[in-house]
Short mmCIF file of C-alpha atoms in Angstrom, two decimals:
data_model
loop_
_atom_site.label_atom_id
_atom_site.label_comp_id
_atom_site.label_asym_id
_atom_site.label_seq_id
_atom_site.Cartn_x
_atom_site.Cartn_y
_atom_site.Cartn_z
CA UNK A 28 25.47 -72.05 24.98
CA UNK A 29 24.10 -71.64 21.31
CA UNK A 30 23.06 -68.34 19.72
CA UNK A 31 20.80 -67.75 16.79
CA UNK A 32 22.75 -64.17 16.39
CA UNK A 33 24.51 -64.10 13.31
CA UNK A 34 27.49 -61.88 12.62
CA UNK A 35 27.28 -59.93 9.01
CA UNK A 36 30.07 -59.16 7.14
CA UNK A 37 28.61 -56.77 5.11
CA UNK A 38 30.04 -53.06 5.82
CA UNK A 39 27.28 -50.84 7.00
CA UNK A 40 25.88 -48.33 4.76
CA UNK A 41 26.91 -44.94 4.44
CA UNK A 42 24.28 -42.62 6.24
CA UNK A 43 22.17 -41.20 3.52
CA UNK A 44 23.34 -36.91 3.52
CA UNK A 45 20.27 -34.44 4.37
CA UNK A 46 18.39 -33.10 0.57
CA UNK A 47 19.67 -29.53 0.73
CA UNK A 48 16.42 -27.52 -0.32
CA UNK A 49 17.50 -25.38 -3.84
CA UNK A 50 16.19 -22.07 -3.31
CA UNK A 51 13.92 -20.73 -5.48
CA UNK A 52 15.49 -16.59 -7.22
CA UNK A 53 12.05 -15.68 -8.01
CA UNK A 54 11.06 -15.95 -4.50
CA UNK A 55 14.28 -14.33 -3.32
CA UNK A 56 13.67 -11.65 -5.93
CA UNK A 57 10.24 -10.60 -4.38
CA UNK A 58 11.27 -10.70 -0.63
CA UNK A 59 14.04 -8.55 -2.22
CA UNK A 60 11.50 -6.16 -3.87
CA UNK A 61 9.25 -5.96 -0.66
CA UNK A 62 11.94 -4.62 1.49
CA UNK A 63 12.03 -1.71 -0.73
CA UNK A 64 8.64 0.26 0.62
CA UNK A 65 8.47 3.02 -2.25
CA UNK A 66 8.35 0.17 -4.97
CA UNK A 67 5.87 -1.61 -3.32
CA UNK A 68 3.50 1.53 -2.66
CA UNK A 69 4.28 2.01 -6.41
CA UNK A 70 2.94 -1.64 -7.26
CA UNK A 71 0.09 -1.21 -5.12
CA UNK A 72 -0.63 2.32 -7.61
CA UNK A 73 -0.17 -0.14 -10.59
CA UNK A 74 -2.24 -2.78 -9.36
CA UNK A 75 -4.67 0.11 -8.73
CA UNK A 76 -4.51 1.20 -12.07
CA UNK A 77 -5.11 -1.99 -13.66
CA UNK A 78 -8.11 -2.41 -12.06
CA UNK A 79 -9.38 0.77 -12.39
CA UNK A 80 -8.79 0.02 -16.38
CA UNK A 81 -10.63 -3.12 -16.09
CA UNK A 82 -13.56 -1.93 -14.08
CA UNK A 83 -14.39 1.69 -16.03
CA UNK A 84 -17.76 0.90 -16.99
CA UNK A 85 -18.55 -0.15 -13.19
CA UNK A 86 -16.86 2.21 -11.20
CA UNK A 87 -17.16 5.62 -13.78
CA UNK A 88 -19.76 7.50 -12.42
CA UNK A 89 -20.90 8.82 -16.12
CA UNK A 90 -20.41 7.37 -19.27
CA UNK A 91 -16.88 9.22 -21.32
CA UNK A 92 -18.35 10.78 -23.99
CA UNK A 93 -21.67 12.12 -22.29
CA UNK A 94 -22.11 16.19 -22.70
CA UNK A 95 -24.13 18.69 -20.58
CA UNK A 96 -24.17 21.97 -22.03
CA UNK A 97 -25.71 23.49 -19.02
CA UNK A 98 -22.60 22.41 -16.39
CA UNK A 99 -19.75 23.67 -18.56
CA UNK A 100 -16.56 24.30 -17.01
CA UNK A 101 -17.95 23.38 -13.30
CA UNK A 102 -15.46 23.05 -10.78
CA UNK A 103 -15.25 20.29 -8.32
CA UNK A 104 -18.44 19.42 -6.29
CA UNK A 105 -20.31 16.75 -4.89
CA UNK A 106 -21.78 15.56 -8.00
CA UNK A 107 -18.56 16.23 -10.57
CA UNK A 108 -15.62 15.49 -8.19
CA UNK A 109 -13.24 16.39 -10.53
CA UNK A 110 -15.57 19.04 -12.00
CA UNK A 111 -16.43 18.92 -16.03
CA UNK A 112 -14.66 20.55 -19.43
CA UNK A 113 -16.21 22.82 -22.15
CA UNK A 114 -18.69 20.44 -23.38
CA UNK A 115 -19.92 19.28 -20.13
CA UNK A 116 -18.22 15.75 -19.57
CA UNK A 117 -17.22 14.52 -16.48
CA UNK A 118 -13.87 14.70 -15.88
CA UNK A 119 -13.27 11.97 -13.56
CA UNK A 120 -14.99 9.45 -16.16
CA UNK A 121 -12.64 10.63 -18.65
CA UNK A 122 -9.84 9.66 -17.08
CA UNK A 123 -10.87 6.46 -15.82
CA UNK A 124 -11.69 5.56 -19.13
CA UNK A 125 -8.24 7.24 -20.16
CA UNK A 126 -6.90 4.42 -17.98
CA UNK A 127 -7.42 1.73 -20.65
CA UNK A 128 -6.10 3.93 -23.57
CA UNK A 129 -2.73 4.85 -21.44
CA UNK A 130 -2.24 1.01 -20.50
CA UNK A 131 -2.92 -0.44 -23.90
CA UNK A 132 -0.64 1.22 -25.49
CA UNK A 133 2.05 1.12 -23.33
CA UNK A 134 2.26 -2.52 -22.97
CA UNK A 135 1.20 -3.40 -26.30
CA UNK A 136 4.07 -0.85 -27.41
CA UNK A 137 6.58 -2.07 -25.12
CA UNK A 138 5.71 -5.81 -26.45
CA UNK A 139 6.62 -5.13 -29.54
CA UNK A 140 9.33 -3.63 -28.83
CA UNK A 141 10.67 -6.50 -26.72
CA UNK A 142 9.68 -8.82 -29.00
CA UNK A 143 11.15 -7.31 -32.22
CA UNK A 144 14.56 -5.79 -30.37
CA UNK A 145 15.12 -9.14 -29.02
CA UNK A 146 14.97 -10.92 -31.94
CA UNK A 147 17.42 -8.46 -33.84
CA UNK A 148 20.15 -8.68 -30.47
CA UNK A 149 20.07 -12.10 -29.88
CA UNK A 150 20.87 -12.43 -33.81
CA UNK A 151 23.01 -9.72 -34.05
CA UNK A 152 25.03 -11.06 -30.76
CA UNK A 153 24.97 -14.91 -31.29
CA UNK A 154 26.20 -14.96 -35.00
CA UNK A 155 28.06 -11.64 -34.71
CA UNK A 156 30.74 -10.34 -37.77
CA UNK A 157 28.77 -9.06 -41.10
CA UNK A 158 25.66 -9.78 -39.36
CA UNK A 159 25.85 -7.89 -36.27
CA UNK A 160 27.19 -4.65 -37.64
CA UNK A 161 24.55 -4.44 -40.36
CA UNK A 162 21.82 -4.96 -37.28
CA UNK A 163 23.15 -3.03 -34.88
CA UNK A 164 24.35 -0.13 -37.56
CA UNK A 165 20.86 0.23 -38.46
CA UNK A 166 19.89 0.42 -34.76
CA UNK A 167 22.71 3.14 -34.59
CA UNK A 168 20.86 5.18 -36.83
CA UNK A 169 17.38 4.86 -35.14
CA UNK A 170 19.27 5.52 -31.77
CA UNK A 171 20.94 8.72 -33.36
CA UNK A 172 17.36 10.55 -33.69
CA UNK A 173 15.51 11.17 -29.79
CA UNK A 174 12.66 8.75 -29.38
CA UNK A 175 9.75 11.75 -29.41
CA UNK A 176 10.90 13.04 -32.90
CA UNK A 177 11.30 9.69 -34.59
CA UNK A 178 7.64 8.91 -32.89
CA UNK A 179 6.04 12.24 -34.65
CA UNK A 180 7.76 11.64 -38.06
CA UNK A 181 6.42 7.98 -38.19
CA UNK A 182 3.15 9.13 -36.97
CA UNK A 183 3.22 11.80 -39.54
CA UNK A 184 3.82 9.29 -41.88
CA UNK A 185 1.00 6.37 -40.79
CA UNK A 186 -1.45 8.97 -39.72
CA UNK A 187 -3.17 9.71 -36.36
CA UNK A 188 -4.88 6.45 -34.53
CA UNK A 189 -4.20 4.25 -31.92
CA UNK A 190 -2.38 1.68 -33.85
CA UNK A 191 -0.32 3.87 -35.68
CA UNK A 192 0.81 5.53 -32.25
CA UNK A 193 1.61 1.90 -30.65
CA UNK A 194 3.75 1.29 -33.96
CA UNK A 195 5.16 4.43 -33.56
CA UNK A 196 6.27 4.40 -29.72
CA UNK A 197 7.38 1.28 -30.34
CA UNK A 198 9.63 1.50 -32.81
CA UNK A 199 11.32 4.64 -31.26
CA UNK A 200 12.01 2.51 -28.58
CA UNK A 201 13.04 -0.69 -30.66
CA UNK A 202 17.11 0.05 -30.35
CA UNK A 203 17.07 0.46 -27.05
CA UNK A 204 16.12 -3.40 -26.26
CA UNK A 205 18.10 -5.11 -29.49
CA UNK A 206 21.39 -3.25 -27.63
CA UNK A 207 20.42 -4.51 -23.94
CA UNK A 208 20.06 -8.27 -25.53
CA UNK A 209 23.15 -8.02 -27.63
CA UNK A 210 24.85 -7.73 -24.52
CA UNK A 211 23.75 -10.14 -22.53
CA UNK A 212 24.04 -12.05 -25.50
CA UNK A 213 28.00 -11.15 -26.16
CA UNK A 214 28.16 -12.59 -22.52
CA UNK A 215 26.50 -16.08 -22.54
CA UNK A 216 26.93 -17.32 -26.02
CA UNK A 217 30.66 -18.41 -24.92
CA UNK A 218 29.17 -20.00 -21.75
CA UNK A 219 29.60 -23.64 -21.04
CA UNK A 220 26.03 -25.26 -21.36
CA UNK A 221 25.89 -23.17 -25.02
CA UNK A 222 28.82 -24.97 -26.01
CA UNK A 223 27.46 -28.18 -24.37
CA UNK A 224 24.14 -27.67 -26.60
CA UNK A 225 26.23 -27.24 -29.83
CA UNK A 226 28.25 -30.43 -28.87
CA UNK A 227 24.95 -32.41 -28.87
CA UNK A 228 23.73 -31.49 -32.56
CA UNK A 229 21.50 -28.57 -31.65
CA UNK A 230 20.81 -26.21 -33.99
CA UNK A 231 21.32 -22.29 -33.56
CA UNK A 232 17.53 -21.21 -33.60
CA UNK A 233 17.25 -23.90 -30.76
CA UNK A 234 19.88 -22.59 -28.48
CA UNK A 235 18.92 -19.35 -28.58
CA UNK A 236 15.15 -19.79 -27.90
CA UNK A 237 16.60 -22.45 -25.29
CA UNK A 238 19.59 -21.24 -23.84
CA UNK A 239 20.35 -17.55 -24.83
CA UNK A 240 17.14 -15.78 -24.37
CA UNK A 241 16.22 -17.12 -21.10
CA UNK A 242 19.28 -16.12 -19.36
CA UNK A 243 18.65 -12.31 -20.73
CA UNK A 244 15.00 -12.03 -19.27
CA UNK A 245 16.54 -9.97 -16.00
CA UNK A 246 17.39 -6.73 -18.00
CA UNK A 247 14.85 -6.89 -20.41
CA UNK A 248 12.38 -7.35 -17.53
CA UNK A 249 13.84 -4.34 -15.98
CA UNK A 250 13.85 -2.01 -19.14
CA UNK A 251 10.40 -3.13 -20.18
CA UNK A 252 9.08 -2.09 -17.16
CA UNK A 253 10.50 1.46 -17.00
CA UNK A 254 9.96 1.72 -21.16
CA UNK A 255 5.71 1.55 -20.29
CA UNK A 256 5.94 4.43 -18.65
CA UNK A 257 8.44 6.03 -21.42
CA UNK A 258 5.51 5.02 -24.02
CA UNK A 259 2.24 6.52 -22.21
CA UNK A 260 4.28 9.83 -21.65
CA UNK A 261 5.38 9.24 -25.73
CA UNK A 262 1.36 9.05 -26.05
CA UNK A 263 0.43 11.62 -24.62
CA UNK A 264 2.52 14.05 -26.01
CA UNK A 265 1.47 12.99 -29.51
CA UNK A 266 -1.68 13.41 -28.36
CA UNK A 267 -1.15 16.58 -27.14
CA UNK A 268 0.07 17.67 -30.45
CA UNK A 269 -2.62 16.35 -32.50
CA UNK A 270 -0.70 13.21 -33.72
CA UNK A 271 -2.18 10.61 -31.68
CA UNK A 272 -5.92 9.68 -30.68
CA UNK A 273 -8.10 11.98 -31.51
CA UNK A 274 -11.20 13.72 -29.80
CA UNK A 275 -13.77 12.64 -28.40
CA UNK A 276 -11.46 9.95 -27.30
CA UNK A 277 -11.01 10.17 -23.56
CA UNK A 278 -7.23 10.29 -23.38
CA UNK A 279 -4.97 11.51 -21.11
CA UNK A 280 -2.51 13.61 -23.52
CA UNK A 281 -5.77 14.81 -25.89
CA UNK A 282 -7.33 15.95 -22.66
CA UNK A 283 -4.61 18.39 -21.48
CA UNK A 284 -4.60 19.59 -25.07
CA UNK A 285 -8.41 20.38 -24.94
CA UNK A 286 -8.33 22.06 -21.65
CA UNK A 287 -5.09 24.31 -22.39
CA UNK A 288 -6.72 27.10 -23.20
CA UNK A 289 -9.09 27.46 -20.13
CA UNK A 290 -5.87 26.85 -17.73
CA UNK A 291 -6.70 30.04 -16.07
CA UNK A 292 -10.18 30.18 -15.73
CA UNK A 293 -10.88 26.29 -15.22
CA UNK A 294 -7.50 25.01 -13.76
CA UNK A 295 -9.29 21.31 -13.47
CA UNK A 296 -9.74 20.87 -16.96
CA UNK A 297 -5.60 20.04 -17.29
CA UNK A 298 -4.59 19.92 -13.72
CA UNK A 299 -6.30 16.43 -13.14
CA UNK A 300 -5.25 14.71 -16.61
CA UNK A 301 -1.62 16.10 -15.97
CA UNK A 302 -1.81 14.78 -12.09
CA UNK A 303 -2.84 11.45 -13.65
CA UNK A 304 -0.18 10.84 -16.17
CA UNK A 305 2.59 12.25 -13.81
CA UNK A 306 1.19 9.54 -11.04
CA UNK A 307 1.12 6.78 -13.45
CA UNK A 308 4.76 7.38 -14.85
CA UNK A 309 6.34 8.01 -11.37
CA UNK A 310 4.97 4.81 -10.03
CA UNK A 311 6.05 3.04 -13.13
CA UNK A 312 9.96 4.46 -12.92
CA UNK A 313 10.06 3.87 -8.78
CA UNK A 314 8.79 0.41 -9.78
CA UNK A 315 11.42 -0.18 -12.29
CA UNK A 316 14.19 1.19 -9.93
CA UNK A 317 13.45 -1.19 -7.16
CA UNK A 318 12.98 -4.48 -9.17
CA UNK A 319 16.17 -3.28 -10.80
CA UNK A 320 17.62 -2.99 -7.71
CA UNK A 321 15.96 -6.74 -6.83
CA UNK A 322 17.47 -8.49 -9.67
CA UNK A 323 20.80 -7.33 -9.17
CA UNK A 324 23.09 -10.33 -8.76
CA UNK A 325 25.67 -7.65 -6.81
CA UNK A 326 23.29 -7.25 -3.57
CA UNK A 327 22.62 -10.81 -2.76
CA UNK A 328 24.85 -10.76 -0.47
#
């Protein structure tokens, strides 16, 4: 009896293994973050704010700047909710429009910062020797004077304005980042792929833009976000001094300073504009704290 079955002697092949998924850390990182409730009613406050920023000249019910001499000093009511200062302004508008100031100058400070500090640690930590203690010497002496003081002697120096006060805050705050990326730079310029991207020809600017700076973003992430709130409180007491913006701009730190003096008879005037900076800089640190808490590599398990 014939058969048209034919035997192989080819071994069968090995059953193909299962693609194991790679997870993504970003997404680990924010189910991380939303377990912590107080950091995300603080983003929600952000998010808030932003908008609120964005939207002033929809959602203020008068324009900033806008004075009625006959409803000085009014407090709350249906039509000023917030009630008005000594020249008649609304005091609500004012510090939705303060918003924009507060915001703009503490990212725009903090982005500086980041941007300069990490240029000076990754140098200071990749090449190290002669190098790094000249850097980080002069970041020494920056560090040695408290951030408000060296803010109000550079302001003193450039002058009152909004871009003097960004330059200001920001470069009281510059040795605080170069330090965080030296670190992290001490730490990962001995690391095996840096090593592997010397072996290949790749020159130093590459590997740090490539390979160093990358692998730092976690802390600087982390210290960027609680330095915003460091650099609208830095405004606002400059402000409040007579170093930073000056009136009629509706900002937060220039408004408790107008309103100082009728504390006791009109309580509004610097309650409000205190309430708002203490709301924004409390969401900003809880924030911090729990995407601190996120990124650290010790509680993944």
């Amino acid at each position: 009896m014939s058969t048209n079955t034919q035997v192989s002697n080819e071994l069968p092949l090995p059953a193909a293994k299962p693609r194991i998924k790679k997870k993504n850390p970003y997404i680990d990182i924010w189910y991380r973050l939303l377990k912590n409730k107080l950091a995300v009613v603080s983003l929600g406050v952000l998010v808030l704010l932003v908008l609120t920023a964005l939207l002033a000249d929809v959602i203020a019910p008068y324009p900033a700047n806008e004075q009625n001499l006959t409803n000085i000093l009014q407090a709350p009511n249906a039509l000023h909710w917030l009630g008005t200062d000594a020249y008649g302004r609304d005091i609500l508008s004012r510090i939705i429009y303060g918003s924009r100031i507060s915001l703009q100058v503490g990212f725009v400070a903090v982005t500086f910062s980041v941007t300069l500090g990490g240029i000076i640690g990754a140098i200071a930590g990749f090449y190290g020797g002669s190098t790094d203690n000249i850097l980080m010497r002069f970041m020494d002496i920056l560090l040695a004077i408290p951030g408000i003081l060296l803010a109000i002697a550079i302001v003193n120096v450039l002058g009152p304005g909004l871009v003097n006060v960004m330059i200001a805050v920001g470069i009281a705050s510059l040795p605080t980042y170069a330090r965080i990326v030296r670190a992290s730079v001490l730490s990962i310029r001995d690391q095996e792929f840096v090593e592997a991207s010397r072996a290949i020809g790749e020159s130093n600017f590459s590997i740090i833009r490539r390979n160093v700076l990358p692998n730092c973003l976690a802390p600087i992430i982390v210290q960027a976000t609680l330095g915003v709130a460091w650099a609208i409180l830095s405004a606002a007491g400059l402000s409040f001094i007579g170093l930073g913006l000056q009136p009629p701009t509706p900002e937060w730190g220039a408004m408790l300073s107008e309103g100082r003096q009728y504390i006791y008879e009109a309580y509004w005037v610097t309650t409000f504009p205190g309430i708002a900076i203490a709301l924004v800089v409390l969401a900003l640190n809880i924030f911090g704290d729990g995407l601190r808490d996120a990124m650290d590599p010790r509680l993944k398990q």
